[in-house]
mmCIF file of C-alpha atoms in Angstrom:
data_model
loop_
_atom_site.group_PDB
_atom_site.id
_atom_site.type_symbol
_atom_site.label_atom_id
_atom_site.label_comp_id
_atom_site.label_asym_id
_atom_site.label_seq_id
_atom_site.Cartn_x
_atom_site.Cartn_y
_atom_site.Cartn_z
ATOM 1 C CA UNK A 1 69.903 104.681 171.989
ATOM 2 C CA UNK A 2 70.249 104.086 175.931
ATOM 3 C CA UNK A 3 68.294 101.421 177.661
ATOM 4 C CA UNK A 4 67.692 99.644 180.960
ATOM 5 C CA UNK A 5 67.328 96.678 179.306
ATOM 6 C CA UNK A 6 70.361 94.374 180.908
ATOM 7 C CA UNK A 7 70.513 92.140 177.468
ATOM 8 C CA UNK A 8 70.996 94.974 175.304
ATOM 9 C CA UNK A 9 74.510 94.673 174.881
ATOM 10 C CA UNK A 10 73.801 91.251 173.753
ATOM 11 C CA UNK A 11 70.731 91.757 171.612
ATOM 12 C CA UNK A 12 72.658 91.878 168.014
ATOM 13 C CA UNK A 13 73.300 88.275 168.710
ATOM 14 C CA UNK A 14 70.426 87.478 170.149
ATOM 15 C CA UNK A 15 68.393 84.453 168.375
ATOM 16 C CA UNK A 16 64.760 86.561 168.804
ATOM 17 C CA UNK A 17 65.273 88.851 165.703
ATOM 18 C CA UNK A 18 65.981 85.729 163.452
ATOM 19 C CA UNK A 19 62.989 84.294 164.991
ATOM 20 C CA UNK A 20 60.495 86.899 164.221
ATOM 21 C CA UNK A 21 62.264 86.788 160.704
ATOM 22 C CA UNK A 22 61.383 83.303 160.594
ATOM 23 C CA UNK A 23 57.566 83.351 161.480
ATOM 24 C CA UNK A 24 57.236 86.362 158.978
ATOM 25 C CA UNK A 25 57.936 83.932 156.420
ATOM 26 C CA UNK A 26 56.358 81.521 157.918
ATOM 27 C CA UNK A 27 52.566 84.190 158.361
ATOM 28 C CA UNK A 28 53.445 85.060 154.332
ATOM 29 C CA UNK A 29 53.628 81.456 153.474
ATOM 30 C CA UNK A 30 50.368 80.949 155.113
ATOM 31 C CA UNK A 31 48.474 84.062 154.110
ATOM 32 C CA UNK A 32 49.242 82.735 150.420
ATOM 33 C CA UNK A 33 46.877 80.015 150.853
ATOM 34 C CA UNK A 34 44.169 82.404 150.550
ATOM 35 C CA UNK A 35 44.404 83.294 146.804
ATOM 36 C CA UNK A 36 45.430 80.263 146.158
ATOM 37 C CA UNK A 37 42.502 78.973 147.055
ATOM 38 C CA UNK A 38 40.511 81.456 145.455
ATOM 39 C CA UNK A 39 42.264 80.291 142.032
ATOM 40 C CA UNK A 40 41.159 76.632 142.608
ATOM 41 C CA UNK A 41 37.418 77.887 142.956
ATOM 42 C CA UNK A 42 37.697 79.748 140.019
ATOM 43 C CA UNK A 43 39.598 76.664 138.326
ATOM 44 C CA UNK A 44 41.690 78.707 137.449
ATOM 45 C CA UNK A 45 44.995 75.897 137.895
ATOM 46 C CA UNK A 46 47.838 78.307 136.245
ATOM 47 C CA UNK A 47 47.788 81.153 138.608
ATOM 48 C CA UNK A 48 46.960 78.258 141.300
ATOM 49 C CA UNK A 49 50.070 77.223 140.054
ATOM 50 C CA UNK A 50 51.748 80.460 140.747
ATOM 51 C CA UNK A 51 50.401 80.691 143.878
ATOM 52 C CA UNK A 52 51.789 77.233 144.878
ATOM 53 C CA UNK A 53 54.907 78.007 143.603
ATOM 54 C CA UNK A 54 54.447 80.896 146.092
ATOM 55 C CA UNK A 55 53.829 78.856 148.997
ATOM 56 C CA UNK A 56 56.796 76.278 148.476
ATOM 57 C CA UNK A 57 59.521 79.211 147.979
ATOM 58 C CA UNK A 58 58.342 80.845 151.657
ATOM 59 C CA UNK A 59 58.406 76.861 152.855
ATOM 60 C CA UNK A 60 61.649 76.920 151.545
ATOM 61 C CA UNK A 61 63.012 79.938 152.492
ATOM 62 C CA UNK A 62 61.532 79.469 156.658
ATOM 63 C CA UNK A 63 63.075 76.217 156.419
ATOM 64 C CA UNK A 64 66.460 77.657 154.995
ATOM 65 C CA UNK A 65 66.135 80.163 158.384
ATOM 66 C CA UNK A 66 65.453 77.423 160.687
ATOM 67 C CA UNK A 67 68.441 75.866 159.976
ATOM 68 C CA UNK A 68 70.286 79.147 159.888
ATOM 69 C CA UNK A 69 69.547 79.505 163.481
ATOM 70 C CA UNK A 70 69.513 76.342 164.768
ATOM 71 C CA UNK A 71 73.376 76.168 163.291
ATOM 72 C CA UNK A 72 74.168 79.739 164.783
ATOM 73 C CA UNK A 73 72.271 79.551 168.238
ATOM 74 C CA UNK A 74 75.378 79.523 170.783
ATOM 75 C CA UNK A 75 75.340 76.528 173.802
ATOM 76 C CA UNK A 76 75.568 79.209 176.280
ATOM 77 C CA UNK A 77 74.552 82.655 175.825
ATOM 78 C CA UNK A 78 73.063 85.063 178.954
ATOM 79 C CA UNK A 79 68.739 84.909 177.596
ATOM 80 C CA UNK A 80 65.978 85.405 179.614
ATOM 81 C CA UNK A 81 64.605 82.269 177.901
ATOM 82 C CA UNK A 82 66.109 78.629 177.481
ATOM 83 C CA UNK A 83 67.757 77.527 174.690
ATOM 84 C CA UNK A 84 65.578 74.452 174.464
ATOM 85 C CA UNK A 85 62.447 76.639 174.081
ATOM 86 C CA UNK A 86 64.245 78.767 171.488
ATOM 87 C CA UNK A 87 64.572 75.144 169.597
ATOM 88 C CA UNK A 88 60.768 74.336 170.250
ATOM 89 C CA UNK A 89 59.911 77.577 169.154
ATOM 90 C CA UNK A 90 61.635 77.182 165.836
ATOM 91 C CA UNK A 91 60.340 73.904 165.471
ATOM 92 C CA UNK A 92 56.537 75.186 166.023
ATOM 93 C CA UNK A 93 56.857 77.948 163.922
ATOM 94 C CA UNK A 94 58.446 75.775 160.506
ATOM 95 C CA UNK A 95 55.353 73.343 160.827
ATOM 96 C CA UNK A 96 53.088 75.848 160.328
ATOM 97 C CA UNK A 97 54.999 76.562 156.863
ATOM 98 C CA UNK A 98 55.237 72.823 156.294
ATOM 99 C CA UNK A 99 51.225 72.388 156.533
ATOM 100 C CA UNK A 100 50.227 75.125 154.279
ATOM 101 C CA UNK A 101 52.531 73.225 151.750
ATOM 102 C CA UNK A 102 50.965 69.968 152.335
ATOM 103 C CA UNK A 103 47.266 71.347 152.041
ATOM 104 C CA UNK A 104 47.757 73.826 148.654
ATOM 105 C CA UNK A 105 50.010 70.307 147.488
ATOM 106 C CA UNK A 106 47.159 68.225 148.018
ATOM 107 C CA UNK A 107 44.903 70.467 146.336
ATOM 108 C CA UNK A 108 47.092 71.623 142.960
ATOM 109 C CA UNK A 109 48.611 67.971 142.912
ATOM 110 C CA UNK A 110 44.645 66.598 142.282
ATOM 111 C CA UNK A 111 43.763 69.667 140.672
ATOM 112 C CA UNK A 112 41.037 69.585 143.669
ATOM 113 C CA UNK A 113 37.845 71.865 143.339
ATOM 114 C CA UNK A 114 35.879 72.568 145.810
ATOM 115 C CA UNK A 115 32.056 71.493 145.776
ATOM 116 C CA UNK A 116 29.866 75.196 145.214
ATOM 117 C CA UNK A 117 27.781 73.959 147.977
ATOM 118 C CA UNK A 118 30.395 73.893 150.345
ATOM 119 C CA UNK A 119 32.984 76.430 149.187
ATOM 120 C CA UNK A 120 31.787 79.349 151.716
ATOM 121 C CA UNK A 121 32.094 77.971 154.886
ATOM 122 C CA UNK A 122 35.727 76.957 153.706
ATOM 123 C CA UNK A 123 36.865 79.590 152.724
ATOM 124 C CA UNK A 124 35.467 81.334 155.837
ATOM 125 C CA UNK A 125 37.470 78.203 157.356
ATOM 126 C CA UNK A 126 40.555 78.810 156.447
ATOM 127 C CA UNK A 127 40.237 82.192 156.570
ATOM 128 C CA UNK A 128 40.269 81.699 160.379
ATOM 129 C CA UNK A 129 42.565 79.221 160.194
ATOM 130 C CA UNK A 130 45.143 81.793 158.319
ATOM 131 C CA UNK A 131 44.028 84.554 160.975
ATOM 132 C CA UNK A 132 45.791 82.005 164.081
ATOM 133 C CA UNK A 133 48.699 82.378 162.340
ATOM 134 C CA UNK A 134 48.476 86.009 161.998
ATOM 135 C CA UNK A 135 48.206 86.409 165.635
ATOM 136 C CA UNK A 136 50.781 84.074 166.368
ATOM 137 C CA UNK A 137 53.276 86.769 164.555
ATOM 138 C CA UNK A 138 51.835 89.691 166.121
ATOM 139 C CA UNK A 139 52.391 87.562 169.565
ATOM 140 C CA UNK A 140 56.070 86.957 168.734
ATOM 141 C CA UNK A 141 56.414 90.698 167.632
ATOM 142 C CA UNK A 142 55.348 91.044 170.732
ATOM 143 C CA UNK A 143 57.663 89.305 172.099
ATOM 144 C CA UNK A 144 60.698 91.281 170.657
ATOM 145 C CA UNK A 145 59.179 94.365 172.605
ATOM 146 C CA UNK A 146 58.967 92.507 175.631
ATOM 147 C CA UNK A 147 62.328 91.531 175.503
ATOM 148 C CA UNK A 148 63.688 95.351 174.540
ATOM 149 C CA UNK A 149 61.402 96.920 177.375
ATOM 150 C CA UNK A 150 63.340 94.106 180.146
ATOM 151 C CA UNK A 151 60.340 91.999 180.039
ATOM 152 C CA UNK A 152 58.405 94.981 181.925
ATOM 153 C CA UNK A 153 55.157 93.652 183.011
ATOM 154 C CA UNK A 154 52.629 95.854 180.726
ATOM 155 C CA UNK A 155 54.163 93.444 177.764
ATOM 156 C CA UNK A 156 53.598 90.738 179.266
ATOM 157 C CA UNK A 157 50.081 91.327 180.077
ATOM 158 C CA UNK A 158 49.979 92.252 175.757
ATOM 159 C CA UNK A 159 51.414 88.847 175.032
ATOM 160 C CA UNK A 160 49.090 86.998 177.819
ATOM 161 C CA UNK A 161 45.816 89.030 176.136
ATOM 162 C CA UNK A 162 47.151 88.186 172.188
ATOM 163 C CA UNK A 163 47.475 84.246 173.332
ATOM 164 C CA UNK A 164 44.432 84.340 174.372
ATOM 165 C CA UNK A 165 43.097 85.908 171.131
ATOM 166 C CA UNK A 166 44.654 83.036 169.392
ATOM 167 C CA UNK A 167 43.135 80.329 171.731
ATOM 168 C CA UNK A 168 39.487 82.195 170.795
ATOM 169 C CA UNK A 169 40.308 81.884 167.039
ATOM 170 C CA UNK A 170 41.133 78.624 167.246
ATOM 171 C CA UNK A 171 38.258 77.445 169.406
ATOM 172 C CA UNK A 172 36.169 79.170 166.306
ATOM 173 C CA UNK A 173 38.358 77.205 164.107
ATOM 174 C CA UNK A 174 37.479 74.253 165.595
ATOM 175 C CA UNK A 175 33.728 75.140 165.509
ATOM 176 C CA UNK A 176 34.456 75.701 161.752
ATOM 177 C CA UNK A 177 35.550 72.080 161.410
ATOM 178 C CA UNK A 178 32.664 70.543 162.612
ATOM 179 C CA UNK A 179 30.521 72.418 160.622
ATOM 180 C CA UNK A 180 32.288 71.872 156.843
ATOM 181 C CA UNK A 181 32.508 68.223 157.951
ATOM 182 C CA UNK A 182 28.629 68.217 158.506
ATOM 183 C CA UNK A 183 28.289 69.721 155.401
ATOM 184 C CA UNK A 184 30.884 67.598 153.472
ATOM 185 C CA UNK A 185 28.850 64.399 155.504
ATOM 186 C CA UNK A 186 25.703 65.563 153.312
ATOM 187 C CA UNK A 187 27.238 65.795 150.652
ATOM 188 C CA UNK A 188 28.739 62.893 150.158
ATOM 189 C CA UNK A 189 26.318 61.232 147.940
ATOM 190 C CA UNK A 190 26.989 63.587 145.057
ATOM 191 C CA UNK A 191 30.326 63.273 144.958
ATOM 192 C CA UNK A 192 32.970 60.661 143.958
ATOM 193 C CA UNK A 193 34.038 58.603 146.784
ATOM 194 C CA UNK A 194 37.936 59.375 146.041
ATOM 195 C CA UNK A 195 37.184 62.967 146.125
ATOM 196 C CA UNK A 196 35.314 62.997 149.508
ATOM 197 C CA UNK A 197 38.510 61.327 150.790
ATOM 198 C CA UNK A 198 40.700 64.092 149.953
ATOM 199 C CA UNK A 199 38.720 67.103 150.997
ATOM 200 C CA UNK A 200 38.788 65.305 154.423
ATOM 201 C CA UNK A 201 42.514 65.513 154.431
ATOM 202 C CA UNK A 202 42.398 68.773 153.232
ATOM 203 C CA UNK A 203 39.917 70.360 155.421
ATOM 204 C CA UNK A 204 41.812 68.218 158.788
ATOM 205 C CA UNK A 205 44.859 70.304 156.812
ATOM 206 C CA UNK A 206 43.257 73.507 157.791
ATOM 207 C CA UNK A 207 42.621 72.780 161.340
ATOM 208 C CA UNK A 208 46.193 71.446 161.644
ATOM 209 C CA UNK A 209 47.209 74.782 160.511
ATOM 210 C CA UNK A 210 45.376 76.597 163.209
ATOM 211 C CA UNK A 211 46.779 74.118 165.753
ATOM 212 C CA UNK A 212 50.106 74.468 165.173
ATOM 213 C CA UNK A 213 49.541 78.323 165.630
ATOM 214 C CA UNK A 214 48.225 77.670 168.550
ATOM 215 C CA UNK A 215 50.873 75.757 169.828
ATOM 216 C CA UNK A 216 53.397 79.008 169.158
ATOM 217 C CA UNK A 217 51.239 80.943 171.367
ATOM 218 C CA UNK A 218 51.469 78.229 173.672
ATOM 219 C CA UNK A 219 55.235 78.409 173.854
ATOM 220 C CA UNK A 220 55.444 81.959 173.728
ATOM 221 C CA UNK A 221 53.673 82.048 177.089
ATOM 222 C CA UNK A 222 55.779 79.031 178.987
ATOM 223 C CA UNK A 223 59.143 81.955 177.535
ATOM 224 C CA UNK A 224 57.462 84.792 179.593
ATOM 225 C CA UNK A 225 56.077 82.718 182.563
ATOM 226 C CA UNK A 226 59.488 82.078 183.513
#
């Protein structure tokens, strides 16, 4: 296939194909949080299990990429990007991964329920949370267009319009926090003092999650500013 695009003779060794390899693991590992913790409302702790099990393999797996490409990425190579935002990508992307471990481990590892009273709004919560992370993919698929097209300036109004999708999510994500906490706050009395300790982790977990997405977009748009 012909193309104007100057990098094209370059692009099989180009870093961006392993990268949107690596935050399609990264959105599955995510996404898996979802039934997972559908399975700890439903106590039901062996397919919670399953799920987890789930979730650590894609950690694994994005984390086996990361270093793939971090050992591969040439000192010098002709990009339209640095290499040092390449790294920080990488390194955005694989702590997204890294918190959806953390939050499903803190949840299987205490066999953690969540109060009936409160279980809505989080799972609306991290449902929110989860779509961040979705748009941070679709952002960096974006990306991979942008660079194929020679960064033509119709793409890079898509990728300025997606980022600013994912800021709006997580603003709502944020919103989301403040209300579960409220919630949790009133709740409080009811429940065992440990307990109230750890669904504060968890639920500063899930707005981590949406953070870190955020922070993708972020570096996705310093890549096509320049």
């Amino acid at each position: 296939m012909v193309t104007s695009n100057p990098f094209s003779a370059i692009f099989g060794r180009s870093p961006f194909q392993p990268l949107l390899e690596h935050i399609v693991k990264v959105d599955d590992c995510a996404e898996q949080l979802l039934p997972f913790f559908e399975t700890t409302l439903a106590g039901d702790w062996t397919q919670a299990g399953i799920h987890r099990e789930n979730i650590t393999r894609l950690e694994h797996e994005a984390d086996d990429l990361k270093t793939e490409l971090r050992l591969n990425l040439p000192n010098t190579m002709f990009l339209p990007v640095s290499r040092s935002d390449l790294l920080d990508l990488i390194s955005a992307q694989d702590k997204i991964a890294n918190k959806a471990r953390d939050i499903s481990g803190i949840m299987m590892g205490r066999k953690m329920q969540v109060p009936d009273a409160l279980a809505p709004s989080m799972r609306d919560y991290l449902r929110t949370s989860v779509a961040c992370v979705n748009q941070a993919r679709e952002a960096l698929e974006e990306l991979k267009g942008l660079l194929e097209s020679g960064f033509g300036r119709a793409v890079s109004d898509v990728i300025d319009n997606l980022v600013r999708e994912l800021h709006h999510l997580e603003h709502q994500v944020d919103s989301q926090q403040v209300a579960v906490r409220r919630r949790l706050f009133e709740l409080e009395a009811t429940l065992p003092p440990v307990d109230v300790m750890f669904l504060y982790r968890v639920i500063d977990g899930i707005a981590d999650l949406s953070d870190r997405a955020e922070r993708v977009g972020d570096r996705l748009q310093v890549m096509t500013a320049k």
